[in-house]
Coordinates of C-alpha atoms in Angstrom, one line a residue:
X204 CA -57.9 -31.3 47.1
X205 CA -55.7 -28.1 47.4
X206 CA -52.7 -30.7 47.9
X207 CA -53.5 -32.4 44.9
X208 CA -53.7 -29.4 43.0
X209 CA -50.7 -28.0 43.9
X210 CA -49.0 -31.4 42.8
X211 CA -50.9 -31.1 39.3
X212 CA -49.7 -27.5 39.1
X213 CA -46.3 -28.4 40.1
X214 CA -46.1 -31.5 37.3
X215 CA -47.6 -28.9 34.7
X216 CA -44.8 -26.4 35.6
X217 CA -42.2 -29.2 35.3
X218 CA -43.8 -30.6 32.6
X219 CA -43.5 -27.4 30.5
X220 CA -40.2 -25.9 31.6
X221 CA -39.1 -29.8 30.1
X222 CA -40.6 -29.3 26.8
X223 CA -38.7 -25.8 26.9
X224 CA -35.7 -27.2 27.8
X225 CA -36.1 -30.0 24.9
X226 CA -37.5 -26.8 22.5
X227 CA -33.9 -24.6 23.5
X228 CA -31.7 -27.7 23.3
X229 CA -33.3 -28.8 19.8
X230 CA -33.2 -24.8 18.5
X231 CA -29.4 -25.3 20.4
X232 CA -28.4 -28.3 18.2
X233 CA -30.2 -26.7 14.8
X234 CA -27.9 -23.4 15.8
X235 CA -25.0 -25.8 15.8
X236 CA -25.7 -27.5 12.8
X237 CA -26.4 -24.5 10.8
X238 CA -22.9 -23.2 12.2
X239 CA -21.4 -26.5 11.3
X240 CA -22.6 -26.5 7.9
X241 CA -21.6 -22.6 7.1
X242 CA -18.1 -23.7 8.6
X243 CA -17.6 -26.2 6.3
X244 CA -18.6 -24.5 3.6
X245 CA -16.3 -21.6 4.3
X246 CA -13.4 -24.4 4.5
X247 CA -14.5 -26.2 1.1
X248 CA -15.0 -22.9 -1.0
X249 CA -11.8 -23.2 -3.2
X250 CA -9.8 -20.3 -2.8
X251 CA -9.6 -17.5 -6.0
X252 CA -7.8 -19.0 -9.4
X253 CA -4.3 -18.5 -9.4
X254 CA -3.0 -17.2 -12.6
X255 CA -0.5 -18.9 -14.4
X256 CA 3.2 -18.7 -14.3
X257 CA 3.5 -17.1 -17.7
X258 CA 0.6 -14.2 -16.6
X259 CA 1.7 -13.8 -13.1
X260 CA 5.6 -12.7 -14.6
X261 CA 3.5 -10.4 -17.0
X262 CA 1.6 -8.9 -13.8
X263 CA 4.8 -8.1 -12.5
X264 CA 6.6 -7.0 -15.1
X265 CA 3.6 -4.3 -16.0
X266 CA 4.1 -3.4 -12.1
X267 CA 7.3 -2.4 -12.3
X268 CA 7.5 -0.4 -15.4
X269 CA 7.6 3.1 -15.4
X270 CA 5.4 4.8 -17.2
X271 CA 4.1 7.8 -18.9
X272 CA 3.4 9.3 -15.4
X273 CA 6.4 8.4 -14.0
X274 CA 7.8 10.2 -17.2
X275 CA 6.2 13.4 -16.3
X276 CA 7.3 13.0 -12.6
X277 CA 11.1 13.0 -14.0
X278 CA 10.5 16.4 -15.7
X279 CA 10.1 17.9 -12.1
X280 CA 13.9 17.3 -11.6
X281 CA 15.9 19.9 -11.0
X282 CA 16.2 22.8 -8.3
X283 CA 12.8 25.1 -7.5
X284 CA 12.5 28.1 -5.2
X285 CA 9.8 27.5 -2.8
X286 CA 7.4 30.1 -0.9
X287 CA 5.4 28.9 1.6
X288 CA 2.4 30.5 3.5
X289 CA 0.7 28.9 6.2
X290 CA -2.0 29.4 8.9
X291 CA -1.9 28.2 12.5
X292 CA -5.8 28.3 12.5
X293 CA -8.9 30.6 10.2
X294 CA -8.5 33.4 10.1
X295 CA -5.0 33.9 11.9
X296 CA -2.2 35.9 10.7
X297 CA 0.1 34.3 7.5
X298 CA 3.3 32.8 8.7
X299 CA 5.7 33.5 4.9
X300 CA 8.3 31.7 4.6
X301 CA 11.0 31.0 1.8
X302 CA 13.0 27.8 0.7
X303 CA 14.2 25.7 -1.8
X304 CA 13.4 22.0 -2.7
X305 CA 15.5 19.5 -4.9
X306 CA 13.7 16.8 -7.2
X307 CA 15.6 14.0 -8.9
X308 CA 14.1 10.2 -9.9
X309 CA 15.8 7.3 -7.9
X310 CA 15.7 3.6 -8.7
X311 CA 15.2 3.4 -12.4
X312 CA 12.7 6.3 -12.8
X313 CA 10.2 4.9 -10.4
X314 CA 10.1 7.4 -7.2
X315 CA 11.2 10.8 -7.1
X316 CA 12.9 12.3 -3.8
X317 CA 12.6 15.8 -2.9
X318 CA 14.8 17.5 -0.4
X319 CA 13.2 20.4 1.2
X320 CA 14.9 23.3 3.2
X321 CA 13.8 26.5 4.4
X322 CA 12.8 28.3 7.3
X323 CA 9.8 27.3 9.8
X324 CA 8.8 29.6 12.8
X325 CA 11.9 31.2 13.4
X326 CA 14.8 27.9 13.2
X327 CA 16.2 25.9 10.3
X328 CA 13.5 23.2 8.6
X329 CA 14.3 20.8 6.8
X330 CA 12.4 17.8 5.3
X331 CA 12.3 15.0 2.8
X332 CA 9.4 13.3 0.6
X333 CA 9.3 10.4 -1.7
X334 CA 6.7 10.2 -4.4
X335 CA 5.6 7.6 -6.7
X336 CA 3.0 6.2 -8.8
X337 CA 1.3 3.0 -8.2
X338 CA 0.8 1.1 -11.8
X339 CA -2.1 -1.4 -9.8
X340 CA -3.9 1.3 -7.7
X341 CA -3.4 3.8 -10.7
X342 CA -2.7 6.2 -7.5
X343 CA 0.0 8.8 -6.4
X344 CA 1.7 7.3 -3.1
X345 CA 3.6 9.4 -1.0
X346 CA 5.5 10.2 2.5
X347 CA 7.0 13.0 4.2
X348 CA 9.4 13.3 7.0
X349 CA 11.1 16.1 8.2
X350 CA 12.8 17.6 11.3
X351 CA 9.9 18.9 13.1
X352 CA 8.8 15.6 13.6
X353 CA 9.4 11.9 14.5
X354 CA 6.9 10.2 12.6
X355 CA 5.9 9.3 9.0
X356 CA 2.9 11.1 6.9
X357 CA 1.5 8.8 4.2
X358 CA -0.7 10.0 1.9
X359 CA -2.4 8.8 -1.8
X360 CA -4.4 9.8 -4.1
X361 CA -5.6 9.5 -7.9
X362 CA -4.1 12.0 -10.9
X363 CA -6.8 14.5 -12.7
X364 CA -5.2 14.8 -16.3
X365 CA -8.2 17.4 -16.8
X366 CA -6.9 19.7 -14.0
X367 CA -3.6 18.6 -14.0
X368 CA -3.6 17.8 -10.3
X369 CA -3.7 15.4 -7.9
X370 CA -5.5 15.2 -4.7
X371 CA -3.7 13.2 -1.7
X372 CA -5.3 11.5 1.2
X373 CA -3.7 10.7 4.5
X374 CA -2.8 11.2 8.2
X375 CA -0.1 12.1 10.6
X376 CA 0.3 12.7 14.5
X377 CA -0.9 15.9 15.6
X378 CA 2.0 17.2 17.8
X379 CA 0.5 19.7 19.2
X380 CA -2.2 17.6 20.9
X381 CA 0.0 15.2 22.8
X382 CA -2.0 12.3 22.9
X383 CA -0.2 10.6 20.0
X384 CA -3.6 10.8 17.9
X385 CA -3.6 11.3 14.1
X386 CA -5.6 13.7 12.4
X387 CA -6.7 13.6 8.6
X388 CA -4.7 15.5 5.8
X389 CA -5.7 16.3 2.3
X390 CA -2.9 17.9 -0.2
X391 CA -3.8 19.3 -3.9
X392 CA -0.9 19.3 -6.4
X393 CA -1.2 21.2 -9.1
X394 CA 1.0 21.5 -12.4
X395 CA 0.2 25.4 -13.7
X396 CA 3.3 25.1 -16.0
X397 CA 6.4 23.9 -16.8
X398 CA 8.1 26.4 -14.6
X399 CA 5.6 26.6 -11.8
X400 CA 3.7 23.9 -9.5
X401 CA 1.4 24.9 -6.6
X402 CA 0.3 22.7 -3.6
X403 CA -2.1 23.1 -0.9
X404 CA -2.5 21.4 2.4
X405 CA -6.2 21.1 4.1
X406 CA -6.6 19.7 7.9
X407 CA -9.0 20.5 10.8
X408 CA -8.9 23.3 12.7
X409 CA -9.8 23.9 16.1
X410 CA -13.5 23.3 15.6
X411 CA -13.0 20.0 13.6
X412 CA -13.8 21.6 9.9
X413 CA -11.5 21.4 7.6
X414 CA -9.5 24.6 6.2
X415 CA -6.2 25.5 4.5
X416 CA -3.5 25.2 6.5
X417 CA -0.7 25.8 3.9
X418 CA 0.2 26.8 0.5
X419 CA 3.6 26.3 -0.9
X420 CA 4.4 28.0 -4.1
X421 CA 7.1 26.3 -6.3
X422 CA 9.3 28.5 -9.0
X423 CA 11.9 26.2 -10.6
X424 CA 15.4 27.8 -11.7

């Protein structure tokens, strides 16, 4: 009697780990369907209308065009005495500086290159940005090198006609760190007059919050 039981227990334990193994390899074969089906669908969905020939020249032809901004970016040309004060962390002592910086437009009046030089803890700095404006992100683009460094900063960032300023977005190595990681950048550029143009650069400091590490002062001639 006990042997028999044990054999009807046995066939019920077979018996239902059978039916499981028939449930997982049906719900298997429904999961592979289901996948199958959203494949497909994925590889039928047509692909976004191409514009025509015709619109597509226009697209590109409104791309390239200077603008009205890229009209006020050429009335920056020209030679500006530069001040600079900057902070190594809150609260430390001002590091003043003084420079000069030369603006002209290149290629066609679409990007304006700067050429920075000055003085930056104690040796000979010089550096080199290229601004421009974006007609299909309707955004500022810039970068900066200069010979403190080996890398690239990139930054963007929308125009406030209101305020006359813009406010740039980026990052760049820190070099101080040594670990090759970047670290987030925000500039403001603002337009006080005709004569006189202040910006402002914002990045962490040593406890991770963000606070002004530079203000540069431009005075054109």
């Amino acid at each position: 009697m006990k042997q028999f039981t044990l054999t009807i227990c046995s066939a019920a334990i077979l018996l239902f780990s059978c039916n499981n193994d028939a449930e997982k390899t049906t719900e298997a074969k429904a999961d592979t369907t289901k996948m199958t089906e959203q494949t497909t669908a994925k590889e039928t969905t047509p692909p976004a209308a191409m514009p025509d020939s015709v619109t597509m020249m226009k697209n590109w032809q409104s791309y390239m065009t200077p603008g009205d901004v890229h009209k006020m970016m050429a009335s920056w040309d020209g030679t500006w005495n530069t001040e600079s004060t900057s902070w190594m962390a809150p609260g430390a002592p001002p590091m003043v500086s003084k420079g000069t910086s030369v603006n002209k437009m290149a290629l066609g009046g679409r990007y304006q290159i700067s050429n920075h030089k000055g003085m930056m803890m104690g040796q000979p700095f010089e550096g080199m940005s290229m601004t421009g404006y974006d007609n299909a992100k309707k955004m500022f683009v810039s970068t900066w090198i200069d010979n403190m460094g080996t890398g690239i900063m990139k930054m963007e960032g929308p125009w406030d006609e209101a305020s006359k300023s813009m406010t740039l977005t980026g990052k760049c190595v820190d070099p101080m760190m040594g670990n090759g990681k970047e670290m987030e950048l925000k500039e403001v550029f603002k337009i006080v007059d005709d004569k006189t143009q202040m910006m402002e650069m914002y990045g962490p400091g040593p406890d991770g919050k963000e606070f002004k590490m530079m203000e540069l002062k431009f005075t054109k001639k």
